[in-house]
């Protein structure tokens, strides 16, 4: 499954970022999420499907070429609105629409862009298994 279609099978509604890790040694970026659900309904809707939920799931972006943090300089620490990809000449532009809540409880919307080769899901209960479908 390509990255664009794979990301459409992930549900992030009411979920939040617990860690955002730039791993330059392994050329990857990790988005840690309190819980990730899968969308398996042919309608493309989540429909409260929980059979494949992953607690403390990690979305791993690989083959990183560039990372563009939000111009505010803030890091994600709250809700994830959407994660999607566009393909350009065999390389993906991954877009993470998320938010940051500051010490005054004000929410700031963020957009992070990652240029890379691929993406997979990691379940901490099965750390050696790359979920790509």
mmCIF file of N, CA and C in Angstrom:
data_model
loop_
_atom_site.group_PDB
_atom_site.id
_atom_site.type_symbol
_atom_site.label_atom_id
_atom_site.label_comp_id
_atom_site.label_asym_id
_atom_site.label_seq_id
_atom_site.Cartn_x
_atom_site.Cartn_y
_atom_site.Cartn_z
ATOM 1 N N UNK A 1 0.856 -1.177 0.000
ATOM 2 C CA UNK A 1 0.000 0.000 0.000
ATOM 3 C C UNK A 1 0.901 1.238 0.000
ATOM 4 N N UNK A 2 0.576 2.222 -0.826
ATOM 5 C CA UNK A 2 1.399 3.432 -0.839
ATOM 6 C C UNK A 2 1.090 4.311 0.373
ATOM 7 N N UNK A 3 1.958 5.263 0.631
ATOM 8 C CA UNK A 3 1.850 6.099 1.826
ATOM 9 C C UNK A 3 0.568 6.911 1.860
ATOM 10 N N UNK A 4 0.138 7.396 0.717
ATOM 11 C CA UNK A 4 -1.081 8.211 0.673
ATOM 12 C C UNK A 4 -2.282 7.385 1.123
ATOM 13 N N UNK A 5 -2.437 6.192 0.558
ATOM 14 C CA UNK A 5 -3.561 5.324 0.926
ATOM 15 C C UNK A 5 -3.439 4.804 2.350
ATOM 16 N N UNK A 6 -2.210 4.494 2.777
ATOM 17 C CA UNK A 6 -2.001 3.994 4.137
ATOM 18 C C UNK A 6 -2.454 5.023 5.173
ATOM 19 N N UNK A 7 -2.067 6.279 4.989
ATOM 20 C CA UNK A 7 -2.437 7.312 5.957
ATOM 21 C C UNK A 7 -3.949 7.503 6.035
ATOM 22 N N UNK A 8 -4.666 7.201 4.963
ATOM 23 C CA UNK A 8 -6.127 7.304 4.970
ATOM 24 C C UNK A 8 -6.766 6.222 5.837
ATOM 25 N N UNK A 9 -5.993 5.198 6.243
ATOM 26 C CA UNK A 9 -6.526 4.134 7.104
ATOM 27 C C UNK A 9 -6.290 4.413 8.579
ATOM 28 N N UNK A 10 -5.698 5.566 8.899
ATOM 29 C CA UNK A 10 -5.399 5.903 10.288
ATOM 30 C C UNK A 10 -6.344 6.983 10.786
ATOM 31 N N UNK A 11 -6.844 6.787 11.997
ATOM 32 C CA UNK A 11 -7.764 7.752 12.608
ATOM 33 C C UNK A 11 -7.078 8.412 13.797
ATOM 34 N N UNK A 12 -7.060 9.756 13.796
ATOM 35 C CA UNK A 12 -6.409 10.517 14.862
ATOM 36 C C UNK A 12 -7.380 11.400 15.640
ATOM 37 N N UNK A 13 -8.673 11.337 15.358
ATOM 38 C CA UNK A 13 -9.638 12.196 16.027
ATOM 39 C C UNK A 13 -9.581 12.037 17.543
ATOM 40 N N UNK A 14 -9.592 13.155 18.234
ATOM 41 C CA UNK A 14 -9.543 13.175 19.704
ATOM 42 C C UNK A 14 -8.289 12.506 20.257
ATOM 43 N N UNK A 15 -7.233 12.479 19.471
ATOM 44 C CA UNK A 15 -5.962 11.875 19.897
ATOM 45 C C UNK A 15 -4.922 12.985 19.969
ATOM 46 N N UNK A 16 -3.884 12.777 20.744
ATOM 47 C CA UNK A 16 -2.895 13.854 20.904
ATOM 48 C C UNK A 16 -1.470 13.327 20.812
ATOM 49 N N UNK A 17 -0.588 14.246 20.476
ATOM 50 C CA UNK A 17 0.828 13.951 20.337
ATOM 51 C C UNK A 17 1.480 13.897 21.719
ATOM 52 N N UNK A 18 2.186 12.808 22.002
ATOM 53 C CA UNK A 18 2.893 12.683 23.268
ATOM 54 C C UNK A 18 4.399 12.918 23.116
ATOM 55 N N UNK A 19 4.887 12.784 21.873
ATOM 56 C CA UNK A 19 6.313 13.011 21.611
ATOM 57 C C UNK A 19 6.510 13.209 20.118
ATOM 58 N N UNK A 20 7.443 14.100 19.772
ATOM 59 C CA UNK A 20 7.827 14.321 18.387
ATOM 60 C C UNK A 20 9.339 14.188 18.345
ATOM 61 N N UNK A 21 9.826 13.139 17.685
ATOM 62 C CA UNK A 21 11.243 12.790 17.752
ATOM 63 C C UNK A 21 11.900 12.898 16.380
ATOM 64 N N UNK A 22 12.960 13.689 16.304
ATOM 65 C CA UNK A 22 13.787 13.775 15.103
ATOM 66 C C UNK A 22 15.006 12.894 15.345
ATOM 67 N N UNK A 23 15.124 11.823 14.586
ATOM 68 C CA UNK A 23 16.210 10.856 14.753
ATOM 69 C C UNK A 23 17.139 10.961 13.548
ATOM 70 N N UNK A 24 18.163 11.812 13.662
ATOM 71 C CA UNK A 24 19.058 12.043 12.527
ATOM 72 C C UNK A 24 19.975 10.858 12.254
ATOM 73 N N UNK A 25 20.306 10.075 13.268
ATOM 74 C CA UNK A 25 21.154 8.908 13.071
ATOM 75 C C UNK A 25 20.493 7.877 12.172
ATOM 76 N N UNK A 26 19.191 7.668 12.374
ATOM 77 C CA UNK A 26 18.452 6.682 11.591
ATOM 78 C C UNK A 26 17.617 7.308 10.479
ATOM 79 N N UNK A 27 17.766 8.623 10.292
ATOM 80 C CA UNK A 27 17.104 9.334 9.201
ATOM 81 C C UNK A 27 15.592 9.129 9.220
ATOM 82 N N UNK A 28 14.994 9.335 10.412
ATOM 83 C CA UNK A 28 13.547 9.171 10.536
ATOM 84 C C UNK A 28 12.981 10.191 11.511
ATOM 85 N N UNK A 29 11.672 10.365 11.430
ATOM 86 C CA UNK A 29 10.926 11.218 12.344
ATOM 87 C C UNK A 29 9.827 10.366 12.936
ATOM 88 N N UNK A 30 9.650 10.462 14.245
ATOM 89 C CA UNK A 30 8.607 9.691 14.921
ATOM 90 C C UNK A 30 7.568 10.629 15.522
ATOM 91 N N UNK A 31 6.308 10.343 15.251
ATOM 92 C CA UNK A 31 5.191 11.045 15.858
ATOM 93 C C UNK A 31 4.527 10.067 16.817
ATOM 94 N N UNK A 32 4.689 10.290 18.112
ATOM 95 C CA UNK A 32 4.108 9.419 19.131
ATOM 96 C C UNK A 32 2.712 9.949 19.483
ATOM 97 N N UNK A 33 1.750 9.028 19.521
ATOM 98 C CA UNK A 33 0.351 9.397 19.704
ATOM 99 C C UNK A 33 -0.246 8.544 20.817
ATOM 100 N N UNK A 34 -1.071 9.154 21.663
ATOM 101 C CA UNK A 34 -1.634 8.417 22.790
ATOM 102 C C UNK A 34 -2.428 7.190 22.347
ATOM 103 N N UNK A 35 -3.097 7.282 21.200
ATOM 104 C CA UNK A 35 -3.832 6.127 20.671
ATOM 105 C C UNK A 35 -4.088 6.342 19.185
ATOM 106 N N UNK A 36 -3.884 5.296 18.407
ATOM 107 C CA UNK A 36 -4.144 5.358 16.976
ATOM 108 C C UNK A 36 -5.151 4.264 16.635
ATOM 109 N N UNK A 37 -6.194 4.650 15.927
ATOM 110 C CA UNK A 37 -7.197 3.689 15.459
ATOM 111 C C UNK A 37 -7.057 3.521 13.957
ATOM 112 N N UNK A 38 -7.645 2.450 13.451
ATOM 113 C CA UNK A 38 -7.621 2.186 12.008
ATOM 114 C C UNK A 38 -9.008 2.429 11.424
ATOM 115 N N UNK A 39 -9.025 2.879 10.210
ATOM 116 C CA UNK A 39 -10.261 3.042 9.449
ATOM 117 C C UNK A 39 -10.323 1.870 8.471
ATOM 118 N N UNK A 40 -11.306 1.012 8.656
ATOM 119 C CA UNK A 40 -11.427 -0.173 7.810
ATOM 120 C C UNK A 40 -12.736 -0.196 7.023
ATOM 121 N N UNK A 41 -13.659 0.700 7.340
ATOM 122 C CA UNK A 41 -14.935 0.757 6.639
ATOM 123 C C UNK A 41 -14.720 1.280 5.226
ATOM 124 N N UNK A 42 -15.374 0.673 4.255
ATOM 125 C CA UNK A 42 -15.227 1.078 2.856
ATOM 126 C C UNK A 42 -15.678 2.510 2.611
ATOM 127 N N UNK A 43 -16.472 3.069 3.522
ATOM 128 C CA UNK A 43 -16.935 4.456 3.389
ATOM 129 C C UNK A 43 -15.807 5.453 3.669
ATOM 130 N N UNK A 44 -14.715 4.970 4.286
ATOM 131 C CA UNK A 44 -13.625 5.865 4.664
ATOM 132 C C UNK A 44 -13.839 6.534 6.005
ATOM 133 N N UNK A 45 -14.909 6.153 6.675
ATOM 134 C CA UNK A 45 -15.221 6.707 7.997
ATOM 135 C C UNK A 45 -14.724 5.758 9.084
ATOM 136 N N UNK A 46 -14.384 6.287 10.223
ATOM 137 C CA UNK A 46 -13.879 5.493 11.345
ATOM 138 C C UNK A 46 -14.970 4.576 11.895
ATOM 139 N N UNK A 47 -16.157 5.108 12.126
ATOM 140 C CA UNK A 47 -17.304 4.347 12.640
ATOM 141 C C UNK A 47 -17.007 3.613 13.950
ATOM 142 N N UNK A 48 -16.158 4.213 14.770
ATOM 143 C CA UNK A 48 -15.853 3.696 16.113
ATOM 144 C C UNK A 48 -15.258 2.294 16.115
ATOM 145 N N UNK A 49 -14.533 1.958 15.066
ATOM 146 C CA UNK A 49 -13.861 0.659 14.976
ATOM 147 C C UNK A 49 -12.639 0.678 15.897
ATOM 148 N N UNK A 50 -12.579 -0.273 16.844
ATOM 149 C CA UNK A 50 -11.501 -0.254 17.845
ATOM 150 C C UNK A 50 -10.690 -1.553 17.900
ATOM 151 N N UNK A 51 -10.988 -2.514 17.040
ATOM 152 C CA UNK A 51 -10.321 -3.816 17.103
ATOM 153 C C UNK A 51 -8.810 -3.739 16.905
ATOM 154 N N UNK A 52 -8.337 -2.747 16.167
ATOM 155 C CA UNK A 52 -6.906 -2.635 15.889
ATOM 156 C C UNK A 52 -6.264 -1.417 16.568
ATOM 157 N N UNK A 53 -6.908 -0.872 17.591
ATOM 158 C CA UNK A 53 -6.356 0.299 18.277
ATOM 159 C C UNK A 53 -4.957 0.012 18.823
ATOM 160 N N UNK A 54 -4.108 1.016 18.725
ATOM 161 C CA UNK A 54 -2.747 0.908 19.244
ATOM 162 C C UNK A 54 -2.541 2.011 20.275
ATOM 163 N N UNK A 55 -2.394 1.605 21.529
ATOM 164 C CA UNK A 55 -2.112 2.565 22.600
ATOM 165 C C UNK A 55 -0.656 2.978 22.498
ATOM 166 N N UNK A 56 -0.412 4.270 22.631
ATOM 167 C CA UNK A 56 0.946 4.825 22.534
ATOM 168 C C UNK A 56 1.615 4.433 21.211
ATOM 169 N N UNK A 57 0.843 4.518 20.139
ATOM 170 C CA UNK A 57 1.343 4.180 18.807
ATOM 171 C C UNK A 57 2.339 5.200 18.296
ATOM 172 N N UNK A 58 3.141 4.766 17.344
ATOM 173 C CA UNK A 58 4.166 5.631 16.764
ATOM 174 C C UNK A 58 4.020 5.601 15.250
ATOM 175 N N UNK A 59 3.893 6.778 14.661
ATOM 176 C CA UNK A 59 3.907 6.912 13.216
ATOM 177 C C UNK A 59 5.333 7.303 12.837
ATOM 178 N N UNK A 60 5.982 6.458 12.035
ATOM 179 C CA UNK A 60 7.398 6.638 11.715
ATOM 180 C C UNK A 60 7.531 7.030 10.245
ATOM 181 N N UNK A 61 8.157 8.173 10.008
ATOM 182 C CA UNK A 61 8.445 8.654 8.663
ATOM 183 C C UNK A 61 9.901 8.323 8.365
ATOM 184 N N UNK A 62 10.166 7.718 7.201
ATOM 185 C CA UNK A 62 11.504 7.206 6.904
ATOM 186 C C UNK A 62 12.110 7.868 5.670
ATOM 187 N N UNK A 63 13.428 7.675 5.540
ATOM 188 C CA UNK A 63 14.136 8.222 4.387
ATOM 189 C C UNK A 63 14.008 9.731 4.313
ATOM 190 N N UNK A 64 14.159 10.388 5.447
ATOM 191 C CA UNK A 64 13.903 11.819 5.551
ATOM 192 C C UNK A 64 14.911 12.634 4.744
ATOM 193 N N UNK A 65 14.369 13.546 3.941
ATOM 194 C CA UNK A 65 15.183 14.482 3.158
ATOM 195 C C UNK A 65 15.210 15.862 3.814
ATOM 196 N N UNK A 66 14.023 16.303 4.281
ATOM 197 C CA UNK A 66 13.889 17.617 4.920
ATOM 198 C C UNK A 66 12.744 17.581 5.913
ATOM 199 N N UNK A 67 12.841 18.446 6.936
ATOM 200 C CA UNK A 67 11.760 18.621 7.900
ATOM 201 C C UNK A 67 11.525 20.121 8.048
ATOM 202 N N UNK A 68 10.276 20.527 7.914
ATOM 203 C CA UNK A 68 9.898 21.932 8.063
ATOM 204 C C UNK A 68 8.958 22.034 9.265
ATOM 205 N N UNK A 69 9.492 22.535 10.369
ATOM 206 C CA UNK A 69 8.653 22.740 11.543
ATOM 207 C C UNK A 69 7.757 23.950 11.301
ATOM 208 N N UNK A 70 6.734 24.084 12.101
ATOM 209 C CA UNK A 70 5.832 25.219 11.979
ATOM 210 C C UNK A 70 6.616 26.516 12.176
ATOM 211 N N UNK A 71 6.232 27.547 11.440
ATOM 212 C CA UNK A 71 6.953 28.827 11.521
ATOM 213 C C UNK A 71 6.920 29.453 12.915
ATOM 214 N N UNK A 72 5.959 29.040 13.743
ATOM 215 C CA UNK A 72 5.885 29.552 15.119
ATOM 216 C C UNK A 72 7.034 29.035 15.977
ATOM 217 N N UNK A 73 7.636 27.920 15.550
ATOM 218 C CA UNK A 73 8.695 27.302 16.348
ATOM 219 C C UNK A 73 8.170 26.399 17.453
ATOM 220 N N UNK A 74 6.849 26.333 17.617
ATOM 221 C CA UNK A 74 6.250 25.503 18.654
ATOM 222 C C UNK A 74 6.246 24.040 18.221
ATOM 223 N N UNK A 75 6.300 23.162 19.198
ATOM 224 C CA UNK A 75 6.249 21.725 18.941
ATOM 225 C C UNK A 75 4.869 21.179 19.307
ATOM 226 N N UNK A 76 4.444 20.124 18.652
ATOM 227 C CA UNK A 76 3.119 19.563 18.955
ATOM 228 C C UNK A 76 3.078 18.932 20.343
ATOM 229 N N UNK A 77 2.005 19.207 21.063
ATOM 230 C CA UNK A 77 1.801 18.591 22.375
ATOM 231 C C UNK A 77 0.315 18.365 22.661
ATOM 232 N N UNK A 78 -0.497 18.495 21.621
ATOM 233 C CA UNK A 78 -1.941 18.365 21.829
ATOM 234 C C UNK A 78 -2.564 17.633 20.643
ATOM 235 N N UNK A 79 -3.748 17.983 20.315
ATOM 236 C CA UNK A 79 -4.558 17.260 19.333
ATOM 237 C C UNK A 79 -3.893 17.181 17.958
ATOM 238 N N UNK A 80 -4.108 16.035 17.306
ATOM 239 C CA UNK A 80 -3.677 15.833 15.928
ATOM 240 C C UNK A 80 -4.930 15.928 15.071
ATOM 241 N N UNK A 81 -4.931 16.882 14.161
ATOM 242 C CA UNK A 81 -6.102 17.077 13.307
ATOM 243 C C UNK A 81 -6.075 16.153 12.096
ATOM 244 N N UNK A 82 -4.907 16.043 11.464
ATOM 245 C CA UNK A 82 -4.825 15.233 10.251
ATOM 246 C C UNK A 82 -3.364 14.947 9.932
ATOM 247 N N UNK A 83 -3.135 13.827 9.278
ATOM 248 C CA UNK A 83 -1.823 13.479 8.725
ATOM 249 C C UNK A 83 -2.090 12.925 7.334
ATOM 250 N N UNK A 84 -1.476 13.537 6.334
ATOM 251 C CA UNK A 84 -1.701 13.087 4.961
ATOM 252 C C UNK A 84 -0.433 13.285 4.143
ATOM 253 N N UNK A 85 -0.447 12.789 2.917
ATOM 254 C CA UNK A 85 0.748 12.857 2.072
ATOM 255 C C UNK A 85 0.385 13.205 0.640
ATOM 256 N N UNK A 86 1.354 13.817 -0.028
ATOM 257 C CA UNK A 86 1.320 14.059 -1.467
ATOM 258 C C UNK A 86 2.594 13.467 -2.037
ATOM 259 N N UNK A 87 2.507 12.945 -3.249
ATOM 260 C CA UNK A 87 3.681 12.314 -3.854
ATOM 261 C C UNK A 87 4.201 13.187 -4.995
ATOM 262 N N UNK A 88 5.528 13.366 -5.031
ATOM 263 C CA UNK A 88 6.190 14.149 -6.069
ATOM 264 C C UNK A 88 7.420 13.373 -6.538
ATOM 265 N N UNK A 89 7.362 12.814 -7.742
ATOM 266 C CA UNK A 89 8.513 12.101 -8.321
ATOM 267 C C UNK A 89 9.063 11.004 -7.402
ATOM 268 N N UNK A 90 8.180 10.227 -6.807
ATOM 269 C CA UNK A 90 8.594 9.108 -5.973
ATOM 270 C C UNK A 90 8.970 9.462 -4.549
ATOM 271 N N UNK A 91 8.900 10.735 -4.186
ATOM 272 C CA UNK A 91 9.174 11.197 -2.820
ATOM 273 C C UNK A 91 7.878 11.791 -2.271
ATOM 274 N N UNK A 92 7.654 11.583 -0.987
ATOM 275 C CA UNK A 92 6.420 12.071 -0.369
ATOM 276 C C UNK A 92 6.650 13.354 0.412
ATOM 277 N N UNK A 93 5.637 14.208 0.367
ATOM 278 C CA UNK A 93 5.552 15.335 1.286
ATOM 279 C C UNK A 93 4.470 14.958 2.287
ATOM 280 N N UNK A 94 4.889 14.704 3.522
ATOM 281 C CA UNK A 94 3.955 14.370 4.592
ATOM 282 C C UNK A 94 3.579 15.660 5.315
ATOM 283 N N UNK A 95 2.296 15.821 5.588
ATOM 284 C CA UNK A 95 1.813 17.011 6.275
ATOM 285 C C UNK A 95 1.132 16.570 7.570
ATOM 286 N N UNK A 96 1.576 17.158 8.669
ATOM 287 C CA UNK A 96 0.973 16.891 9.980
ATOM 288 C C UNK A 96 0.301 18.173 10.439
ATOM 289 N N UNK A 97 -1.014 18.135 10.567
ATOM 290 C CA UNK A 97 -1.761 19.267 11.100
ATOM 291 C C UNK A 97 -2.093 18.930 12.548
ATOM 292 N N UNK A 98 -1.564 19.722 13.445
ATOM 293 C CA UNK A 98 -1.638 19.403 14.864
ATOM 294 C C UNK A 98 -1.753 20.692 15.672
ATOM 295 N N UNK A 99 -1.542 20.604 16.975
ATOM 296 C CA UNK A 99 -1.656 21.805 17.803
ATOM 297 C C UNK A 99 -0.707 21.756 18.990
ATOM 298 N N UNK A 100 -0.538 22.942 19.565
ATOM 299 C CA UNK A 100 0.280 23.128 20.755
ATOM 300 C C UNK A 100 -0.549 23.935 21.744
ATOM 301 N N UNK A 101 -0.594 23.482 22.980
ATOM 302 C CA UNK A 101 -1.267 24.242 24.032
ATOM 303 C C UNK A 101 -0.187 24.821 24.924
ATOM 304 N N UNK A 102 -0.231 26.149 25.101
ATOM 305 C CA UNK A 102 0.806 26.816 25.894
ATOM 306 C C UNK A 102 0.439 26.859 27.373
ATOM 307 N N UNK A 103 1.295 27.475 28.175
ATOM 308 C CA UNK A 103 1.100 27.506 29.634
ATOM 309 C C UNK A 103 -0.137 28.293 30.043
ATOM 310 N N UNK A 104 -0.665 29.125 29.141
ATOM 311 C CA UNK A 104 -1.886 29.882 29.423
ATOM 312 C C UNK A 104 -3.127 29.177 28.879
ATOM 313 N N UNK A 105 -2.964 27.922 28.474
ATOM 314 C CA UNK A 105 -4.049 27.092 27.932
ATOM 315 C C UNK A 105 -4.585 27.620 26.604
ATOM 316 N N UNK A 106 -3.761 28.357 25.872
ATOM 317 C CA UNK A 106 -4.138 28.819 24.543
ATOM 318 C C UNK A 106 -3.670 27.798 23.516
ATOM 319 N N UNK A 107 -4.540 27.490 22.570
ATOM 320 C CA UNK A 107 -4.218 26.518 21.528
ATOM 321 C C UNK A 107 -3.668 27.228 20.299
ATOM 322 N N UNK A 108 -2.569 26.696 19.779
ATOM 323 C CA UNK A 108 -1.940 27.219 18.572
ATOM 324 C C UNK A 108 -1.922 26.094 17.535
ATOM 325 N N UNK A 109 -2.520 26.337 16.379
ATOM 326 C CA UNK A 109 -2.509 25.344 15.301
ATOM 327 C C UNK A 109 -1.140 25.319 14.641
ATOM 328 N N UNK A 110 -0.664 24.130 14.330
ATOM 329 C CA UNK A 110 0.652 23.949 13.733
ATOM 330 C C UNK A 110 0.542 23.127 12.458
ATOM 331 N N UNK A 111 1.446 23.388 11.529
ATOM 332 C CA UNK A 111 1.598 22.543 10.346
ATOM 333 C C UNK A 111 3.065 22.175 10.227
ATOM 334 N N UNK A 112 3.331 20.877 10.203
ATOM 335 C CA UNK A 112 4.689 20.359 10.062
ATOM 336 C C UNK A 112 4.743 19.607 8.742
ATOM 337 N N UNK A 113 5.789 19.854 7.959
ATOM 338 C CA UNK A 113 5.962 19.171 6.680
ATOM 339 C C UNK A 113 7.245 18.353 6.722
ATOM 340 N N UNK A 114 7.137 17.129 6.233
ATOM 341 C CA UNK A 114 8.283 16.216 6.200
ATOM 342 C C UNK A 114 8.421 15.694 4.776
ATOM 343 N N UNK A 115 9.596 15.806 4.211
ATOM 344 C CA UNK A 115 9.874 15.253 2.891
ATOM 345 C C UNK A 115 10.632 13.948 3.122
ATOM 346 N N UNK A 116 10.065 12.840 2.638
ATOM 347 C CA UNK A 116 10.687 11.545 2.898
ATOM 348 C C UNK A 116 10.217 10.463 1.952
ATOM 349 N N UNK A 117 10.714 9.267 2.193
ATOM 350 C CA UNK A 117 10.467 8.136 1.288
ATOM 351 C C UNK A 117 9.318 7.232 1.705
ATOM 352 N N UNK A 118 8.982 7.190 2.997
ATOM 353 C CA UNK A 118 7.950 6.262 3.412
ATOM 354 C C UNK A 118 7.434 6.528 4.811
ATOM 355 N N UNK A 119 6.472 5.693 5.208
ATOM 356 C CA UNK A 119 5.860 5.820 6.526
ATOM 357 C C UNK A 119 5.355 4.444 6.956
ATOM 358 N N UNK A 120 5.415 4.197 8.247
ATOM 359 C CA UNK A 120 4.817 2.984 8.792
ATOM 360 C C UNK A 120 4.355 3.257 10.215
ATOM 361 N N UNK A 121 3.568 2.341 10.732
ATOM 362 C CA UNK A 121 3.017 2.430 12.078
ATOM 363 C C UNK A 121 3.728 1.417 12.957
ATOM 364 N N UNK A 122 3.977 1.807 14.187
ATOM 365 C CA UNK A 122 4.658 0.932 15.129
ATOM 366 C C UNK A 122 3.810 0.782 16.383
ATOM 367 N N UNK A 123 3.578 -0.464 16.768
ATOM 368 C CA UNK A 123 2.866 -0.795 17.999
ATOM 369 C C UNK A 123 3.923 -1.136 19.041
ATOM 370 N N UNK A 124 4.002 -0.391 20.156
ATOM 371 C CA UNK A 124 5.036 -0.685 21.152
ATOM 372 C C UNK A 124 4.958 -2.099 21.729
ATOM 373 N N UNK A 125 3.801 -2.756 21.606
ATOM 374 C CA UNK A 125 3.661 -4.139 22.066
ATOM 375 C C UNK A 125 4.334 -5.118 21.097
ATOM 376 N N UNK A 126 4.583 -4.659 19.855
ATOM 377 C CA UNK A 126 5.238 -5.485 18.825
ATOM 378 C C UNK A 126 6.278 -4.620 18.112
ATOM 379 N N UNK A 127 7.342 -4.219 18.809
ATOM 380 C CA UNK A 127 8.276 -3.218 18.261
ATOM 381 C C UNK A 127 9.048 -3.648 17.015
ATOM 382 N N UNK A 128 9.065 -4.921 16.696
ATOM 383 C CA UNK A 128 9.807 -5.386 15.518
ATOM 384 C C UNK A 128 8.934 -5.499 14.267
ATOM 385 N N UNK A 129 7.658 -5.138 14.392
ATOM 386 C CA UNK A 129 6.722 -5.280 13.272
ATOM 387 C C UNK A 129 6.364 -3.897 12.720
ATOM 388 N N UNK A 130 6.703 -3.661 11.446
ATOM 389 C CA UNK A 130 6.337 -2.427 10.766
ATOM 390 C C UNK A 130 4.963 -2.633 10.124
ATOM 391 N N UNK A 131 3.986 -1.859 10.555
ATOM 392 C CA UNK A 131 2.632 -1.959 10.006
ATOM 393 C C UNK A 131 2.531 -0.983 8.849
ATOM 394 N N UNK A 132 2.296 -1.532 7.641
ATOM 395 C CA UNK A 132 2.253 -0.693 6.445
ATOM 396 C C UNK A 132 1.023 -0.931 5.589
ATOM 397 N N UNK A 133 0.053 -1.666 6.130
ATOM 398 C CA UNK A 133 -1.188 -1.897 5.357
ATOM 399 C C UNK A 133 -2.405 -1.861 6.255
#
